[in-house]
Amino acid sequence: MTQPHIRLTDVEMTFSRPDGAGEDIHALGPIQLDLRHGEFFAVVGPSGCGKSTLLELMIGLSTPTKGSITFEGKPINGSCPDGIGVVFQEDASFAWLTVRDNIAFGLRRMALDRREQDERVEKALAMMGLGEFADVYPSQLSGGMRQRVCIARTLVTEPRLILLDEPFGALDQQTRLLMGDEILSLWRKTGATIFLITHALDEAAMLADRIGVMSSRPGQLIDIVETNWPRDRDSRIVEEDAFGAVTARLWRSLRVESMKAIGKKDARP
Amino acid sequence: MTKAGLIRLALIAALLGMLEVMVRIGRIDPLTMQAPHKMVIDLYSMLASGKLNKAIAKTMGNAAIAFMIAVSMGVISGLLIHRLRRLRETLDPLFATYYAIPVFAFYPLLILLLGLGDAPQIFIGVMLGFVAVVVNTLNGLDRVPRVLLKTARVNGMNPFETALKITLPSAAPYILTGAKFAVAYSLIGVIGAEFIMSTGGMGYEISFAYNNFDNATMYPLIILILTASITINMLISRWEKSLLKRRGLQ
Ligand SMILES: Nc1ncnc2c1ncn2[C@@H]1O[C@H](COP(=O)(O)OP(=O)(O)OP(=O)(O)O)[C@@H](O)[C@H]1O
Ligand SMILES: [Mg+2]
């Protein structure tokens, strides 16, 4: 088990302008990162620092301009390997399918008997608190609920590595803490590796084993904070002193970067 | 029915009533236009006698074929053109000016090429409807959220599967808009062509009746065409509406 679950080596991403005019955008990197099997890793960083770009590289949606990424020892090139599940930052629910059919979407493409598929869908509906909305269309749900549909759609395929891009962004703080508990219990049950992008420092501090702090663009990992939480933690961890210490450290690392991101030139540490 | 719907209905009824009165008091010559009630009676006896069934079947059949070709080819072409950026850039200005082309001008040429059968008429119907379907399909495809395409890719879906399960369902309301145009255009194309030169069909019968002052045939045929076109259009509209409603858009 010395091999990391996913490994990023010298990963960099530069977007060139399609029309050739203007400067290329150096969006990310260089990044070195090993995720251990079964760990809960969170990434925080100022807006526009390249978090979503990083995620798209990890699922093969785009290819890094430099460096390489391997998942379970095999290089990722151009397509998303089986075993990785992703929830995007934007609402990706299918407007023309009911909540139940949305959740079953990825599952139906798997070689799995129908009864097992249906069971998984029902379980996911219950877990995400969508039971009574199973037969409605996403347009009848709030943004936060639609995001839960997308999370459920990913979870039912039981990925070994789950990537979440600000999945709780549209939720209120209370629901967010409770959804965090759900994710934690799911993480414990499945033993999956989780990579969570968030802009909420407290969310990262509460959920993750390790938290990567990214600089403003081009995003680089400027700090990695170990939380040392027990595996059976839940949202009540926010009451502890250690929690305050973790958030404080995150903020210390991020403050300057965040000021850069909103264009404050005279940022002082 | 909504209030607007009731007013619309009342307006149509008023116009028909006015027409009825005008014809009866002799302000409109019955040789020009018949009273609406007479048209309905004539329509009934025409259908009951069955003497024009062949013409009706020919026109409706050809229009249906033109419609289906226009929609299926239009959607497939839309999907292809959408994927090929260069082609799209070349074609877009042509689409924008397409309906400036008087398609019927090509009809004699089409007869030379395709013969005197039904083919040239169907071809005209397709020519008219096809581009409307392509343009609306492209419009719908442009609006498919990028994140849905990303979802397709991470699910390992090939282009064909992506089109079938993601892009077409997502663009469906726009494609239906194109289909509505195609209904009208395929009827216009087929009937218009029959007017100009053919040996049968509703267009031919209307023009024949016109030349012989046979209003008892001409008006019922016109009513029949109107009814068919409006009914199909309304059915598609209803489908379109239910899709939009499902998406919270109406
Ligand atoms: N396809 C692209 N072409 C050009 N530039 C891009 C592209 N995608 C992202 N960028 C640029 O790369 C930078 C990083 O974008 P990214 O979406 O990864 O940020 P982010 O950290 O996810 O931000 P947020 O927290 O707001 O979601 C931005 O400056 C963005 O404009
Ligand atoms: Mg982002």
Coordinates of C-alpha atoms and ligand atoms in Angstrom, one line a residue:
Chain A
M1 CA 0.0 0.0 0.0
T2 CA 2.9 2.3 -0.5
Q3 CA 1.6 3.3 -3.9
P4 CA -0.5 6.5 -3.7
H5 CA -4.1 6.3 -4.9
I6 CA -3.5 9.2 -7.3
R7 CA -0.2 10.9 -8.0
L8 CA 0.4 14.3 -9.6
T9 CA 3.9 15.0 -10.7
D10 CA 5.0 18.5 -11.7
V11 CA 1.5 19.2 -13.1
E12 CA 1.1 22.5 -14.9
M13 CA -1.7 23.9 -16.9
T14 CA -1.5 26.8 -19.3
F15 CA -4.5 27.8 -21.4
S16 CA -3.6 29.3 -24.8
R17 CA -6.1 31.7 -26.3
P18 CA -7.9 30.0 -29.2
D19 CA -7.4 33.0 -31.5
G20 CA -3.7 33.2 -30.7
A21 CA -4.2 36.8 -29.5
G22 CA -3.2 37.9 -26.0
E23 CA -1.1 36.2 -23.5
D24 CA -1.5 32.5 -22.5
I25 CA -3.1 32.0 -19.1
H26 CA -0.9 30.1 -16.7
A27 CA -3.7 28.7 -14.6
L28 CA -2.1 26.1 -12.4
G29 CA 1.1 24.6 -11.1
P30 CA 3.5 23.2 -10.8
I31 CA 1.8 20.8 -8.4
Q32 CA 3.1 17.8 -6.6
L33 CA 0.5 15.8 -4.8
D34 CA 0.0 12.2 -3.6
L35 CA -3.4 11.2 -2.2
R36 CA -3.2 8.2 0.1
H37 CA -5.7 5.3 -0.3
G38 CA -8.8 6.1 1.7
E39 CA -7.9 9.6 2.9
F40 CA -10.1 12.6 3.0
F41 CA -8.3 15.4 1.3
A42 CA -9.6 19.0 1.0
V43 CA -8.4 21.8 -1.1
V44 CA -9.0 25.5 -0.3
G45 CA -7.9 28.4 -2.3
P46 CA -9.0 31.8 -3.6
S47 CA -11.4 32.1 -6.4
G48 CA -9.9 31.6 -9.8
C49 CA -6.7 29.9 -8.5
G50 CA -7.2 26.8 -10.6
K51 CA -9.1 24.4 -8.4
S52 CA -11.6 23.3 -11.0
T53 CA -8.8 23.2 -13.5
L54 CA -6.9 20.8 -11.2
L55 CA -10.0 18.6 -10.9
E56 CA -10.5 18.4 -14.6
L57 CA -6.9 17.3 -15.1
M58 CA -7.4 14.6 -12.5
I59 CA -10.4 13.1 -14.4
G60 CA -8.8 13.3 -17.8
L61 CA -11.1 16.0 -19.2
S62 CA -8.0 18.0 -20.1
T63 CA -4.4 17.1 -20.4
P64 CA -1.8 18.9 -18.4
T65 CA 0.6 21.0 -20.4
K66 CA 3.4 19.7 -18.2
G67 CA 3.8 16.8 -15.8
S68 CA 1.8 13.7 -15.4
I69 CA -1.0 12.1 -13.3
T70 CA -1.3 8.5 -12.4
F71 CA -4.4 6.8 -10.9
E72 CA -3.8 3.5 -9.2
G73 CA -0.4 3.3 -10.9
K74 CA -1.8 3.9 -14.4
P75 CA -1.3 7.2 -16.2
I76 CA -4.5 9.2 -17.0
N77 CA -4.6 10.3 -20.6
G78 CA -7.7 11.7 -22.2
S79 CA -10.3 9.7 -20.5
C80 CA -11.8 9.2 -17.0
P81 CA -10.7 5.9 -15.6
D82 CA -13.3 3.6 -14.0
G83 CA -13.3 4.0 -10.3
I84 CA -13.3 7.8 -10.3
G85 CA -16.5 9.6 -9.6
V86 CA -16.9 13.4 -9.9
V87 CA -19.4 16.0 -8.9
F88 CA -18.9 19.3 -10.8
Q89 CA -19.2 22.8 -9.5
E90 CA -22.1 23.6 -11.8
D91 CA -25.5 22.0 -11.7
A92 CA -25.2 18.9 -13.9
S93 CA -28.6 17.4 -13.2
F94 CA -30.6 16.3 -16.3
A95 CA -33.7 18.5 -16.6
W96 CA -35.5 15.9 -18.7
L97 CA -35.2 13.0 -16.2
T98 CA -36.8 12.6 -12.8
V99 CA -34.7 12.7 -9.7
R100 CA -34.7 8.9 -9.6
D101 CA -33.7 8.5 -13.2
N102 CA -31.0 11.1 -12.8
I103 CA -29.5 9.2 -9.9
A104 CA -29.7 5.9 -11.9
F105 CA -28.1 7.4 -15.0
G106 CA -24.5 6.3 -14.5
L107 CA -25.6 3.1 -12.8
R108 CA -27.7 1.9 -15.8
R109 CA -24.5 1.9 -17.9
M110 CA -22.8 -0.6 -15.6
A111 CA -23.0 -4.3 -15.9
L112 CA -25.0 -4.8 -12.7
D113 CA -28.3 -6.6 -12.3
R114 CA -31.3 -4.4 -12.2
R115 CA -32.4 -5.2 -8.7
E116 CA -29.1 -4.3 -7.3
Q117 CA -29.2 -1.0 -9.3
D118 CA -32.7 -0.1 -8.0
E119 CA -31.6 -0.9 -4.4
R120 CA -28.7 1.4 -4.7
V121 CA -30.8 4.2 -6.1
E122 CA -33.4 3.9 -3.3
K123 CA -30.6 3.9 -0.7
A124 CA -29.0 7.0 -2.2
L125 CA -32.4 8.8 -2.3
A126 CA -32.9 8.1 1.4
M127 CA -29.4 9.1 2.3
M128 CA -29.5 12.4 0.4
G129 CA -32.9 13.2 1.9
L130 CA -34.5 13.1 -1.6
G131 CA -36.9 10.3 -0.9
E132 CA -40.1 12.3 -1.3
F133 CA -38.8 14.0 -4.5
A134 CA -37.9 10.8 -6.3
D135 CA -40.4 11.3 -9.1
V136 CA -40.2 15.1 -9.6
Y137 CA -38.0 16.9 -12.1
P138 CA -34.9 18.9 -11.1
S139 CA -36.6 22.2 -12.0
Q140 CA -38.8 21.7 -9.0
L141 CA -35.9 21.5 -6.6
S142 CA -33.7 24.1 -5.0
G143 CA -30.1 24.5 -6.2
G144 CA -28.8 22.7 -3.2
M145 CA -31.1 19.8 -3.7
R146 CA -30.1 19.5 -7.3
Q147 CA -26.5 19.4 -6.2
R148 CA -27.5 16.5 -3.9
V149 CA -29.0 14.7 -6.9
C150 CA -25.7 15.0 -8.6
I151 CA -23.8 13.8 -5.6
A152 CA -26.2 10.8 -5.3
R153 CA -25.7 10.1 -9.0
T154 CA -22.0 9.8 -8.5
L155 CA -22.1 7.9 -5.2
V156 CA -24.3 5.0 -6.5
T157 CA -21.6 3.9 -8.9
E158 CA -19.4 3.4 -5.8
P159 CA -16.2 5.0 -7.0
R160 CA -13.0 4.4 -5.3
L161 CA -11.9 8.0 -5.7
I162 CA -14.5 10.7 -5.4
L163 CA -13.8 14.2 -6.5
L164 CA -16.2 16.9 -5.3
D165 CA -16.0 20.5 -6.6
E166 CA -17.7 22.9 -4.1
P167 CA -20.6 20.5 -3.8
F168 CA -22.2 22.4 -0.9
G169 CA -21.7 25.8 -2.3
A170 CA -25.5 26.3 -2.8
L171 CA -26.4 25.1 0.7
D172 CA -27.0 27.1 3.8
Q173 CA -24.5 26.7 6.6
Q174 CA -26.6 24.3 8.8
T175 CA -27.5 21.9 5.9
R176 CA -23.8 22.1 4.9
L177 CA -22.7 20.8 8.2
L178 CA -25.2 18.0 8.1
M179 CA -24.3 17.1 4.5
G180 CA -20.7 17.0 5.7
D181 CA -21.8 14.4 8.3
E182 CA -23.4 12.3 5.5
I183 CA -20.2 12.5 3.4
L184 CA -18.1 11.5 6.4
S185 CA -20.2 8.5 7.2
L186 CA -20.2 7.5 3.5
W187 CA -16.5 7.9 3.4
R188 CA -16.1 5.6 6.4
K189 CA -18.5 3.0 5.0
T190 CA -17.1 2.9 1.5
G191 CA -13.4 3.4 2.3
A192 CA -13.2 5.6 -0.8
T193 CA -10.6 8.3 -1.2
I194 CA -12.2 11.8 -1.2
F195 CA -10.9 14.9 -2.8
L196 CA -13.0 17.9 -1.9
I197 CA -12.7 21.4 -3.3
T198 CA -14.3 24.0 -1.2
H199 CA -14.0 27.7 -0.4
A200 CA -15.3 27.2 3.1
L201 CA -12.3 26.9 5.5
D202 CA -14.5 25.5 8.3
E203 CA -15.8 22.8 6.0
A204 CA -12.4 21.8 5.0
A205 CA -11.2 21.8 8.6
M206 CA -14.1 19.7 9.8
L207 CA -14.1 17.1 7.1
A208 CA -10.6 16.4 5.9
D209 CA -7.6 14.5 7.1
R210 CA -5.4 16.8 5.2
I211 CA -6.0 20.2 3.7
G212 CA -4.1 21.6 0.8
V213 CA -3.9 25.4 0.6
M214 CA -3.6 26.8 -2.9
S215 CA -2.0 30.1 -3.8
S216 CA -3.7 32.6 -6.2
R217 CA -3.3 31.9 -9.9
P218 CA -1.2 30.1 -11.0
G219 CA -2.4 27.9 -8.2
Q220 CA 0.3 26.0 -6.3
L221 CA 0.1 24.1 -3.0
I222 CA 1.6 26.5 -0.5
D223 CA 0.7 24.6 2.6
I224 CA -0.7 21.2 3.6
V225 CA -2.3 21.0 7.0
E226 CA -2.8 17.6 8.8
T227 CA -5.8 17.7 11.1
N228 CA -5.3 14.3 12.8
W229 CA -9.0 13.9 13.5
P230 CA -10.2 10.5 14.5
R231 CA -11.9 8.5 11.7
D232 CA -15.3 8.5 13.4
R233 CA -15.5 12.3 13.6
D234 CA -18.6 14.3 12.8
S235 CA -19.7 17.9 12.6
R236 CA -19.5 18.3 16.4
I237 CA -15.8 18.6 16.0
V238 CA -16.4 22.3 15.4
E239 CA -16.7 22.7 19.1
E240 CA -13.2 21.6 19.8
D241 CA -10.2 23.9 20.3
A242 CA -8.1 22.0 17.8
F243 CA -10.7 22.9 15.2
G244 CA -10.2 26.5 15.8
A245 CA -6.5 26.1 15.5
V246 CA -6.8 24.4 12.1
T247 CA -9.1 27.0 10.7
A248 CA -6.8 29.7 12.1
R249 CA -3.8 28.2 10.4
L250 CA -5.7 27.9 7.1
W251 CA -6.7 31.5 7.2
R252 CA -3.1 32.6 8.0
S253 CA -1.9 30.8 4.9
L254 CA -4.7 32.1 2.7
R255 CA -5.2 35.6 3.8
V256 CA -2.5 37.1 1.6
E257 CA -3.4 34.9 -1.4
S258 CA -7.0 35.9 -1.1
M259 CA -6.1 39.5 -1.1
K260 CA -4.1 39.0 -4.2
A261 CA -7.0 37.3 -5.8
I262 CA -9.3 40.3 -5.3
G263 CA -6.6 42.6 -6.5
K264 CA -5.2 44.2 -3.3
K265 CA -1.7 45.0 -4.2
D266 CA -0.5 46.2 -0.8
A267 CA -1.2 42.8 0.8
R268 CA 1.1 42.3 3.8
P269 CA 1.5 39.0 5.7
Chain B
M1 CA -59.0 27.5 -21.2
T2 CA -57.1 30.7 -20.4
K3 CA -58.7 34.1 -20.8
A4 CA -56.5 34.8 -23.8
G5 CA -57.6 31.6 -25.4
L6 CA -61.3 32.5 -24.9
I7 CA -60.7 35.9 -26.5
R8 CA -58.9 34.3 -29.4
L9 CA -61.8 31.9 -29.9
A10 CA -64.3 34.7 -29.7
L11 CA -62.3 36.7 -32.3
I12 CA -62.3 33.8 -34.8
A13 CA -66.0 33.2 -34.2
A14 CA -66.7 36.9 -34.8
L15 CA -64.8 36.9 -38.0
L16 CA -66.6 33.8 -39.2
G17 CA -69.9 35.3 -38.2
M18 CA -69.2 38.5 -40.1
L19 CA -68.3 36.5 -43.2
E20 CA -71.5 34.6 -42.9
V21 CA -73.5 37.8 -42.7
M22 CA -71.6 39.5 -45.5
V23 CA -72.3 36.6 -47.9
R24 CA -75.9 36.3 -46.9
I25 CA -76.8 39.9 -47.4
G26 CA -75.0 39.7 -50.7
R27 CA -72.1 42.1 -49.9
I28 CA -69.8 39.2 -51.0
D29 CA -70.5 37.4 -54.2
P30 CA -71.0 33.7 -53.5
L31 CA -68.9 33.1 -56.6
T32 CA -66.0 34.7 -54.8
M33 CA -66.5 33.3 -51.3
Q34 CA -69.0 31.0 -49.8
A35 CA -70.7 31.3 -46.5
P36 CA -68.8 29.4 -43.8
H37 CA -71.7 27.1 -43.0
K38 CA -71.8 26.1 -46.6
M39 CA -68.1 25.3 -46.6
V40 CA -68.6 22.9 -43.7
I41 CA -71.5 21.2 -45.4
D42 CA -69.5 20.9 -48.6
L43 CA -66.6 19.5 -46.7
Y44 CA -68.8 16.9 -45.1
S45 CA -70.3 15.8 -48.4
M46 CA -66.9 15.8 -50.1
L47 CA -65.5 13.6 -47.5
A48 CA -68.6 11.4 -47.4
S49 CA -68.6 10.9 -51.2
G50 CA -64.9 9.9 -51.0
K51 CA -64.2 11.3 -54.5
L52 CA -61.2 13.3 -53.4
N53 CA -59.8 10.7 -51.0
K54 CA -57.0 9.8 -53.4
A55 CA -55.9 13.4 -53.7
I56 CA -56.1 14.0 -50.0
A57 CA -54.1 10.8 -49.3
K58 CA -51.5 11.7 -51.9
T59 CA -50.9 15.2 -50.5
M60 CA -51.0 14.4 -46.9
G61 CA -48.8 11.3 -47.5
N62 CA -46.2 13.3 -49.4
A63 CA -46.2 16.1 -46.9
A64 CA -45.7 13.5 -44.1
I65 CA -42.8 12.0 -46.0
A66 CA -41.3 15.5 -46.6
F67 CA -41.8 16.3 -42.9
M68 CA -40.1 13.1 -41.7
I69 CA -37.2 13.6 -44.1
A70 CA -36.8 17.2 -43.1
V71 CA -36.8 16.5 -39.4
S72 CA -34.6 13.4 -39.4
M73 CA -32.1 14.8 -41.9
G74 CA -32.3 18.2 -40.2
V75 CA -31.5 16.9 -36.8
I76 CA -28.7 14.6 -38.0
S77 CA -27.2 17.5 -40.1
G78 CA -27.5 19.8 -37.1
L79 CA -25.6 17.3 -34.9
L80 CA -22.8 17.0 -37.5
I81 CA -22.5 20.7 -38.3
H82 CA -22.4 21.5 -34.6
R83 CA -19.3 19.3 -34.3
L84 CA -17.5 20.8 -37.2
R85 CA -16.7 24.4 -36.4
R86 CA -15.3 25.3 -39.8
L87 CA -18.4 24.0 -41.6
R88 CA -20.6 25.9 -39.2
E89 CA -18.8 29.1 -39.8
T90 CA -19.2 28.6 -43.6
L91 CA -22.9 27.6 -43.4
D92 CA -24.2 30.0 -40.8
P93 CA -24.5 33.0 -43.2
L94 CA -26.1 30.8 -45.8
F95 CA -28.7 29.6 -43.4
A96 CA -29.5 33.2 -42.5
T97 CA -30.3 34.0 -46.1
Y98 CA -31.7 30.7 -47.1
Y99 CA -35.3 31.7 -46.9
A100 CA -34.7 34.5 -49.3
I101 CA -34.4 31.8 -52.0
P102 CA -37.7 31.3 -53.9
V103 CA -37.5 27.5 -53.8
F104 CA -40.4 27.1 -56.2
A105 CA -38.3 28.6 -59.0
F106 CA -36.4 25.3 -59.0
Y107 CA -39.4 23.2 -59.5
P108 CA -39.2 22.9 -63.3
L109 CA -35.6 21.9 -62.9
L110 CA -36.5 19.3 -60.2
I111 CA -39.1 17.8 -62.6
L112 CA -36.4 17.5 -65.2
L113 CA -34.1 15.8 -62.7
L114 CA -36.6 13.7 -60.7
G115 CA -39.3 13.1 -63.2
L116 CA -43.0 13.8 -63.1
G117 CA -43.9 11.6 -60.1
D118 CA -44.2 12.7 -56.4
A119 CA -40.5 13.1 -55.9
P120 CA -40.1 16.7 -57.0
Q121 CA -43.0 17.8 -54.8
I122 CA -41.6 16.0 -51.8
F123 CA -38.2 17.4 -52.5
I124 CA -39.6 21.0 -52.4
G125 CA -41.2 20.2 -49.1
V126 CA -38.0 18.9 -47.7
M127 CA -36.0 21.9 -49.1
L128 CA -38.3 24.3 -47.3
G129 CA -38.5 22.4 -43.9
F130 CA -35.0 21.1 -43.7
V131 CA -33.1 24.3 -43.0
A132 CA -35.6 25.4 -40.3
V133 CA -34.9 22.2 -38.5
V134 CA -31.1 22.5 -38.8
V135 CA -31.1 26.1 -37.6
N136 CA -33.3 25.3 -34.6
T137 CA -31.4 22.1 -33.8
L138 CA -28.1 24.1 -33.8
N139 CA -29.7 26.7 -31.6
G140 CA -30.7 24.0 -29.1
L141 CA -27.3 22.3 -29.2
D142 CA -25.5 25.7 -28.6
R143 CA -27.5 25.9 -25.3
V144 CA -26.6 22.5 -23.9
P145 CA -24.7 23.3 -20.7
R146 CA -21.0 22.4 -21.0
V147 CA -21.1 20.6 -17.7
L148 CA -23.5 18.1 -19.2
L149 CA -21.0 17.3 -21.9
K150 CA -18.3 16.9 -19.3
T151 CA -20.6 14.5 -17.4
A152 CA -21.0 12.5 -20.6
R153 CA -17.2 12.4 -21.0
V154 CA -16.5 11.2 -17.5
N155 CA -19.2 8.5 -18.0
G156 CA -17.2 7.3 -20.9
M157 CA -20.0 7.9 -23.4
N158 CA -19.1 8.0 -27.1
P159 CA -20.4 10.8 -29.4
F160 CA -23.3 8.7 -30.5
E161 CA -24.4 7.9 -27.0
T162 CA -23.8 11.5 -25.9
A163 CA -26.1 12.7 -28.7
L164 CA -28.8 10.2 -27.9
K165 CA -28.8 10.5 -24.1
I166 CA -27.6 14.0 -23.4
T167 CA -27.5 16.6 -26.2
L168 CA -30.7 15.7 -28.1
P169 CA -32.8 15.4 -24.9
S170 CA -31.3 18.7 -23.7
A171 CA -32.0 20.4 -27.0
A172 CA -35.5 18.8 -27.5
P173 CA -37.6 21.9 -27.0
Y174 CA -35.7 23.7 -29.7
I175 CA -35.9 20.7 -32.1
L176 CA -39.6 20.7 -31.6
T177 CA -39.7 24.4 -32.6
G178 CA -38.0 23.4 -35.8
A179 CA -40.4 20.5 -36.3
K180 CA -43.3 22.9 -36.1
F181 CA -41.9 25.0 -38.9
A182 CA -41.3 21.7 -40.8
V183 CA -45.0 20.8 -40.6
A184 CA -46.1 24.1 -42.3
Y185 CA -43.2 24.1 -44.7
S186 CA -43.7 20.6 -45.9
L187 CA -47.4 21.3 -46.6
I188 CA -46.6 24.5 -48.3
G189 CA -43.9 22.8 -50.4
V190 CA -46.0 19.9 -51.5
I191 CA -49.2 21.8 -52.2
G192 CA -47.5 24.7 -53.8
A193 CA -45.7 22.3 -56.2
E194 CA -49.0 20.6 -57.0
F195 CA -50.4 23.9 -57.9
I196 CA -47.7 24.6 -60.4
M197 CA -47.5 21.3 -62.1
S198 CA -48.8 17.8 -61.2
T199 CA -51.5 15.4 -62.0
G200 CA -53.1 15.0 -58.6
G201 CA -53.2 16.0 -55.0
M202 CA -55.0 18.6 -53.0
G203 CA -53.1 21.5 -54.6
Y204 CA -53.9 20.2 -58.1
E205 CA -57.6 19.8 -57.1
I206 CA -57.8 23.3 -55.6
S207 CA -56.4 24.8 -58.7
F208 CA -58.7 22.7 -60.9
A209 CA -61.7 23.7 -58.8
Y210 CA -60.6 27.3 -59.0
N211 CA -60.4 27.3 -62.8
N212 CA -63.9 25.7 -63.0
F213 CA -65.5 28.1 -60.4
D214 CA -66.1 25.0 -58.3
N215 CA -66.3 26.6 -54.9
A216 CA -68.0 23.6 -53.4
T217 CA -64.6 21.7 -53.8
M218 CA -62.1 24.5 -53.4
Y219 CA -63.1 25.9 -50.0
P220 CA -63.5 22.5 -48.3
L221 CA -60.1 21.6 -49.5
I222 CA -58.6 24.8 -48.1
I223 CA -60.3 24.2 -44.8
L224 CA -59.0 20.7 -44.7
I225 CA -55.5 21.8 -45.2
L226 CA -55.8 24.5 -42.5
T227 CA -57.3 22.0 -40.1
A228 CA -54.6 19.4 -40.6
S229 CA -51.8 22.0 -40.3
I230 CA -53.1 23.7 -37.2
T231 CA -53.9 20.4 -35.5
I232 CA -50.5 18.9 -36.0
N233 CA -48.9 22.2 -35.0
M234 CA -51.0 22.3 -31.8
L235 CA -50.0 18.7 -31.0
I236 CA -46.3 19.6 -31.3
S237 CA -46.8 22.8 -29.3
R238 CA -48.4 20.9 -26.5
W239 CA -45.5 18.4 -26.4
E240 CA -43.1 21.3 -26.5
K241 CA -45.0 23.0 -23.6
S242 CA -44.9 19.9 -21.5
L243 CA -41.2 19.6 -22.0
L244 CA -40.7 23.3 -21.0
K245 CA -42.9 23.0 -18.1
R246 CA -41.0 20.0 -16.8
R247 CA -37.9 22.2 -17.0
G248 CA -39.6 25.0 -15.1
L249 CA -39.5 27.2 -18.1
Q250 CA -43.1 27.9 -18.6
Ligands
LIG1 N1 -10.9 26.6 -20.7 C1 -10.3 27.7 -20.3 N2 -9.7 28.5 -21.1 C2 -9.0 29.6 -20.7 N3 -8.9 29.9 -19.4 C3 -9.4 29.1 -18.5 C4 -10.2 27.9 -18.9 N4 -10.6 27.3 -17.7 C5 -10.2 28.1 -16.7 N5 -9.5 29.1 -17.1 C6 -8.8 30.1 -16.3 O1 -8.0 29.5 -15.4 C7 -8.1 30.1 -14.1 C8 -8.6 29.1 -13.0 O2 -9.9 28.7 -13.2 P1 -10.7 27.7 -12.3 O3 -12.1 27.5 -12.8 O4 -9.9 26.4 -12.2 O5 -10.7 28.4 -10.9 P2 -11.3 27.9 -9.5 O6 -10.2 27.9 -8.5 O7 -12.1 26.7 -9.7 O8 -12.2 29.2 -9.2 P3 -13.6 29.1 -8.3 O9 -13.3 29.0 -6.9 O10 -14.2 30.5 -8.6 O11 -14.4 28.0 -8.9 C9 -9.1 31.2 -14.2 O12 -8.4 32.4 -14.4 C10 -9.9 30.9 -15.5 O13 -10.2 32.1 -16.1
MG2 MG -14.0 26.2 -9.6

